[in-house]
Short mmCIF file of C-alpha atoms in Angstrom, two decimals:
data_model
loop_
_atom_site.label_atom_id
_atom_site.label_comp_id
_atom_site.label_asym_id
_atom_site.label_seq_id
_atom_site.Cartn_x
_atom_site.Cartn_y
_atom_site.Cartn_z
CA UNK Q 9 34.50 35.94 27.02
CA UNK Q 10 31.75 36.97 24.65
CA UNK Q 11 29.62 40.04 25.48
CA UNK Q 12 26.14 39.27 26.77
CA UNK Q 13 24.66 42.62 25.72
CA UNK Q 14 25.42 45.86 23.90
CA UNK Q 15 24.26 49.47 24.28
CA UNK Q 16 23.66 51.99 21.52
CA UNK Q 17 24.17 55.75 21.80
CA UNK Q 18 24.25 58.60 19.30
CA UNK Q 19 27.57 59.92 20.62
CA UNK Q 20 30.57 58.26 22.23
CA UNK Q 21 30.26 60.50 25.27
CA UNK Q 22 26.56 59.80 25.91
CA UNK Q 23 25.60 57.68 28.89
CA UNK Q 24 24.18 54.32 27.69
CA UNK Q 25 20.53 54.00 28.69
CA UNK Q 26 19.70 50.73 26.97
CA UNK Q 27 20.92 47.16 26.87
CA UNK Q 28 20.32 44.85 23.93
CA UNK Q 29 20.92 41.16 24.56
CA UNK Q 30 23.26 39.46 22.09
CA UNK Q 31 21.80 36.29 20.60
CA UNK Q 32 24.51 33.92 19.44
CA UNK Q 33 23.66 31.30 16.80
CA UNK Q 34 23.20 27.81 18.21
CA UNK Q 35 23.09 24.46 16.42
CA UNK Q 36 19.69 23.72 14.91
CA UNK Q 37 17.41 21.65 17.13
CA UNK Q 38 16.11 19.75 14.09
CA UNK Q 39 16.46 19.56 10.32
CA UNK Q 40 12.82 19.62 9.16
CA UNK Q 41 9.70 21.12 10.73
CA UNK Q 42 6.30 20.92 9.03
CA UNK Q 43 3.95 23.91 9.25
CA UNK Q 44 0.27 23.21 8.63
CA UNK Q 45 -2.27 26.00 8.14
CA UNK Q 46 -5.25 26.50 10.46
CA UNK Q 47 -7.60 23.58 11.15
CA UNK Q 48 -11.24 24.74 11.01
CA UNK Q 49 -14.14 22.39 11.81
CA UNK Q 50 -11.64 19.62 11.18
CA UNK Q 51 -12.92 16.07 11.67
CA UNK Q 52 -10.48 13.80 9.86
CA UNK Q 53 -8.09 12.28 12.42
CA UNK Q 54 -6.92 9.64 9.92
CA UNK Q 55 -5.63 12.41 7.67
CA UNK Q 56 -3.61 13.85 10.55
CA UNK Q 57 -2.10 10.46 11.39
CA UNK Q 58 -1.25 9.70 7.74
CA UNK Q 59 0.29 13.14 7.28
CA UNK Q 60 2.46 12.97 10.38
CA UNK Q 61 3.65 9.40 9.92
CA UNK Q 62 4.44 9.58 6.19
CA UNK Q 63 6.18 12.93 6.61
CA UNK Q 64 8.26 11.49 9.46
CA UNK Q 65 9.50 8.81 7.08
CA UNK Q 66 10.56 11.57 4.67
CA UNK Q 67 12.44 13.52 7.35
CA UNK Q 68 9.98 15.56 9.42
CA UNK Q 69 10.97 15.83 13.08
CA UNK Q 70 8.36 18.24 14.41
CA UNK Q 71 4.97 19.64 13.39
CA UNK Q 72 3.06 22.87 14.01
CA UNK Q 73 -0.75 22.94 13.84
CA UNK Q 74 -2.94 26.03 14.27
CA UNK Q 75 -6.14 24.93 16.00
CA UNK Q 76 -9.22 27.00 15.23
CA UNK Q 77 -11.74 24.19 15.78
CA UNK Q 78 -11.37 20.39 15.63
CA UNK Q 79 -13.49 17.39 16.61
CA UNK Q 80 -12.94 15.57 19.90
CA UNK Q 81 -11.39 12.60 18.08
CA UNK Q 82 -8.98 14.85 16.19
CA UNK Q 83 -8.13 16.64 19.43
CA UNK Q 84 -7.25 13.29 21.02
CA UNK Q 85 -4.90 12.52 18.12
CA UNK Q 86 -3.23 15.92 18.43
CA UNK Q 87 -2.76 15.42 22.17
CA UNK Q 88 -1.14 12.04 21.50
CA UNK Q 89 1.49 13.63 19.26
CA UNK Q 90 1.98 16.44 21.77
CA UNK Q 91 2.76 13.87 24.48
CA UNK Q 92 5.33 12.33 22.14
CA UNK Q 93 6.99 15.73 21.80
CA UNK Q 94 6.42 15.77 18.03
CA UNK Q 95 3.75 18.46 17.82
CA UNK Q 96 3.19 22.06 18.86
CA UNK Q 97 -0.48 23.10 18.80
CA UNK Q 98 -1.09 26.83 18.57
CA UNK Q 99 -4.56 27.99 19.72
CA UNK Q 100 -5.88 30.06 16.81
CA UNK Q 101 -8.46 32.73 17.59
CA UNK Q 102 -9.38 35.26 14.92
CA UNK Q 103 -11.16 38.61 15.48
CA UNK Q 104 -13.57 37.83 12.60
CA UNK Q 105 -14.68 34.72 10.76
CA UNK Q 106 -13.45 33.78 7.31
CA UNK Q 107 -10.41 36.07 7.26
CA UNK Q 108 -9.13 34.71 3.94
CA UNK Q 109 -9.41 31.07 4.86
CA UNK Q 110 -8.95 31.49 8.59
CA UNK Q 111 -5.76 33.53 8.64
CA UNK Q 112 -3.68 30.96 6.76
CA UNK Q 113 -1.07 33.48 5.64
CA UNK Q 114 -0.59 34.76 9.18
CA UNK Q 115 -0.30 31.20 10.51
CA UNK Q 116 2.34 30.30 7.91
CA UNK Q 117 4.48 33.34 8.70
CA UNK Q 118 4.09 32.84 12.44
CA UNK Q 119 5.31 29.27 12.07
CA UNK Q 120 8.26 30.20 9.87
CA UNK Q 121 9.43 32.92 12.27
CA UNK Q 122 9.00 30.69 15.32
CA UNK Q 123 11.36 28.18 13.73
CA UNK Q 124 14.17 30.60 12.95
CA UNK Q 125 17.42 29.29 14.44
CA UNK Q 126 15.49 26.21 15.61
CA UNK Q 127 14.89 24.27 12.40
CA UNK Q 128 17.17 24.21 9.37
CA UNK Q 129 14.19 23.86 7.02
CA UNK Q 130 10.45 24.48 7.27
CA UNK Q 131 8.03 22.51 5.09
CA UNK Q 132 4.82 24.39 4.25
CA UNK Q 133 1.83 22.38 3.05
CA UNK Q 134 -1.63 21.15 4.04
CA UNK Q 135 -2.50 17.89 5.77
CA UNK Q 136 -3.74 16.36 2.48
CA UNK Q 137 -0.53 17.19 0.60
CA UNK Q 138 2.82 15.40 0.49
CA UNK Q 139 6.17 16.34 -1.06
CA UNK Q 140 7.15 12.98 -2.55
CA UNK Q 141 10.70 12.26 -3.81
CA UNK Q 142 10.94 10.55 -7.19
CA UNK Q 143 14.35 8.90 -6.87
CA UNK Q 144 15.67 9.77 -3.40
CA UNK Q 145 14.60 8.45 -0.03
CA UNK Q 146 14.30 11.70 1.92
CA UNK Q 147 13.71 15.44 1.68
CA UNK Q 148 17.32 16.09 2.68
CA UNK Q 149 18.60 14.23 -0.38
CA UNK Q 150 16.11 16.02 -2.64
CA UNK Q 151 17.18 19.46 -1.40
CA UNK Q 152 20.87 18.69 -1.83
CA UNK Q 153 20.25 17.62 -5.43
CA UNK Q 154 17.99 20.61 -6.13
CA UNK Q 155 20.51 23.08 -4.71
CA UNK Q 156 23.29 21.50 -6.77
CA UNK Q 157 21.13 21.86 -9.91
CA UNK Q 158 20.36 25.47 -9.01
CA UNK Q 159 24.00 26.54 -8.81
CA UNK Q 160 25.16 24.42 -11.75
CA UNK Q 161 22.38 25.29 -14.20
CA UNK Q 162 20.50 28.21 -12.68
CA UNK Q 163 21.66 31.43 -11.08
CA UNK Q 164 24.80 33.27 -12.14
CA UNK Q 165 24.30 36.05 -9.57
CA UNK Q 166 27.33 36.39 -7.32
CA UNK Q 167 25.33 37.69 -4.36
CA UNK Q 168 23.30 34.47 -4.04
CA UNK Q 169 24.81 32.43 -1.20
CA UNK Q 170 22.25 29.64 -0.87
CA UNK Q 171 18.75 28.58 -1.83
CA UNK Q 172 16.24 30.16 0.54
CA UNK Q 173 13.15 28.47 -0.89
CA UNK Q 174 12.49 25.29 -2.86
CA UNK Q 175 9.24 25.30 -4.87
CA UNK Q 176 7.39 22.07 -5.73
CA UNK Q 177 4.77 21.78 -8.47
CA UNK Q 178 1.43 20.21 -7.61
CA UNK Q 179 -0.85 17.53 -9.06
CA UNK Q 180 -4.02 15.86 -7.80
CA UNK Q 181 -4.09 12.10 -7.26
CA UNK Q 182 -7.20 9.92 -7.38
CA UNK Q 183 -8.39 6.40 -6.64
CA UNK Q 184 -6.64 3.76 -8.69
CA UNK Q 185 -8.47 1.62 -11.24
CA UNK Q 186 -9.03 -2.03 -10.33
CA UNK Q 187 -6.69 -3.19 -13.09
CA UNK Q 188 -3.85 -0.88 -12.02
CA UNK Q 189 -4.43 -1.67 -8.35
CA UNK Q 190 -4.06 -5.37 -9.09
CA UNK Q 191 -0.75 -4.69 -10.80
CA UNK Q 192 0.46 -2.57 -7.87
CA UNK Q 193 -0.44 -5.32 -5.40
CA UNK Q 194 1.48 -7.90 -7.39
CA UNK Q 195 4.56 -5.70 -7.81
CA UNK Q 196 4.61 -4.88 -4.09
CA UNK Q 197 3.82 -8.46 -3.00
CA UNK Q 198 0.99 -6.96 -0.94
CA UNK Q 199 -0.84 -9.31 1.40
CA UNK Q 200 -4.60 -9.24 1.94
CA UNK Q 201 -4.07 -7.90 5.48
CA UNK Q 202 -1.88 -5.06 4.17
CA UNK Q 203 -4.47 -4.15 1.54
CA UNK Q 204 -7.23 -4.17 4.16
CA UNK Q 205 -5.17 -1.92 6.44
CA UNK Q 206 -4.45 0.66 3.71
CA UNK Q 207 -8.10 0.74 2.65
CA UNK Q 208 -9.56 0.86 6.16
CA UNK Q 209 -7.33 3.70 7.31
CA UNK Q 210 -7.43 5.67 4.06
CA UNK Q 211 -3.68 5.80 3.47
CA UNK Q 212 -4.19 7.71 0.23
CA UNK Q 213 -0.54 7.97 -0.92
CA UNK Q 214 -0.60 4.18 -1.28
CA UNK Q 215 -4.08 3.67 -2.75
CA UNK Q 216 -4.61 6.88 -4.77
CA UNK Q 217 -1.92 6.43 -7.41
CA UNK Q 218 -3.73 7.77 -10.49
CA UNK Q 219 -2.40 11.26 -11.24
CA UNK Q 220 -4.63 13.86 -12.87
CA UNK Q 221 -3.41 14.85 -16.34
CA UNK Q 222 -3.13 18.48 -15.25
CA UNK Q 223 0.19 19.49 -13.69
CA UNK Q 224 -0.36 22.92 -12.20
CA UNK Q 225 1.79 25.79 -13.37
CA UNK Q 226 4.54 27.13 -11.17
CA UNK Q 227 3.19 29.13 -8.19
CA UNK Q 228 -0.31 27.76 -8.86
CA UNK Q 229 -1.09 25.42 -5.94
CA UNK Q 230 2.66 24.90 -5.48
CA UNK Q 231 4.16 24.64 -1.99
CA UNK Q 232 7.62 25.32 -0.58
CA UNK Q 233 10.36 24.13 1.72
CA UNK Q 234 12.22 27.16 3.10
CA UNK Q 235 15.23 28.15 5.16
CA UNK Q 236 13.50 30.28 7.85
CA UNK Q 237 16.41 32.73 8.21
CA UNK Q 238 16.13 33.58 4.51
CA UNK Q 239 12.41 34.37 4.60
CA UNK Q 240 11.10 37.87 5.16
CA UNK Q 241 7.50 37.19 4.11
CA UNK Q 242 6.23 33.71 3.32
CA UNK Q 243 3.36 33.15 0.92
CA UNK Q 244 0.90 30.31 0.51
CA UNK Q 245 2.34 28.95 -2.75
CA UNK Q 246 5.85 30.43 -2.63
CA UNK Q 247 7.94 32.96 -0.69
CA UNK Q 248 6.78 36.53 -1.34
CA UNK Q 249 9.91 38.27 -0.01
CA UNK Q 250 13.26 36.80 0.99
CA UNK Q 251 16.77 38.05 1.63
CA UNK Q 252 18.74 39.28 -1.37
CA UNK Q 253 21.43 36.67 -0.73
CA UNK Q 254 18.92 33.79 -1.02
CA UNK Q 255 17.73 32.22 -4.25
CA UNK Q 256 14.55 30.40 -5.24
CA UNK Q 257 14.92 26.93 -6.75
CA UNK Q 258 12.11 25.38 -8.77
CA UNK Q 259 12.52 21.69 -8.01
CA UNK Q 260 12.40 19.50 -11.09
CA UNK Q 261 9.58 16.97 -11.15
CA UNK Q 262 12.25 14.38 -11.85
CA UNK Q 263 13.42 14.99 -8.25
CA UNK Q 264 10.16 15.49 -6.35
CA UNK Q 265 6.60 16.75 -6.66
CA UNK Q 266 3.71 17.87 -4.47
CA UNK Q 267 1.00 15.19 -4.37
CA UNK Q 268 -2.47 16.48 -3.44
CA UNK Q 269 -4.97 13.83 -2.30
#
């Protein structure tokens, strides 16, 4: 049988005075968990619903939200997703106000570490951002393609065993012109009821399709999907420190991009 604990001593003849429990790796509970930064004076429940539902289509199985202060309506939405077992809400109390945007860096790292050995990947972005595949149907397919590209065309270092972080470049998206919107409706065979639903509920990824001409440089507004076990210190726009055996893949925009609405 496997040992349940071990003891450490300086000499073989010393009497063990400690016991350290052995943690054996278990199968991941889920493939993708989304970590959102702290919500402060947040009063946009539609944005929460859109974020959760669209990300679920892309592969998200669980969400973490850090609750500093939200409206009653938003709180009701969060409680709904908690009852479904899809959301963990972390009460977020800071010793001082405005600690670099409400302790966002601390929240991100807390979420990443909580999901070690629980989630294969952690997706780090805000509730108004989406990592959208260009040709694939899911994040899992995007990451497989990006990791293949990384080892075929990228690193030659022998110590790199896998990709620890995948970085996605960002662009802003805005309301679509009437002419383009008419074309989109025709191509999608969109009914009047479907158009009314998208507009009423502000489903921006479907109605804000006009991309700003500026594509932000790498690590400027970019966001990441990470393997939690590879991360030592997560950053807001990338991973600041990760294990030496883990690489960083910059995901080609031909595979996926970060859409900011």
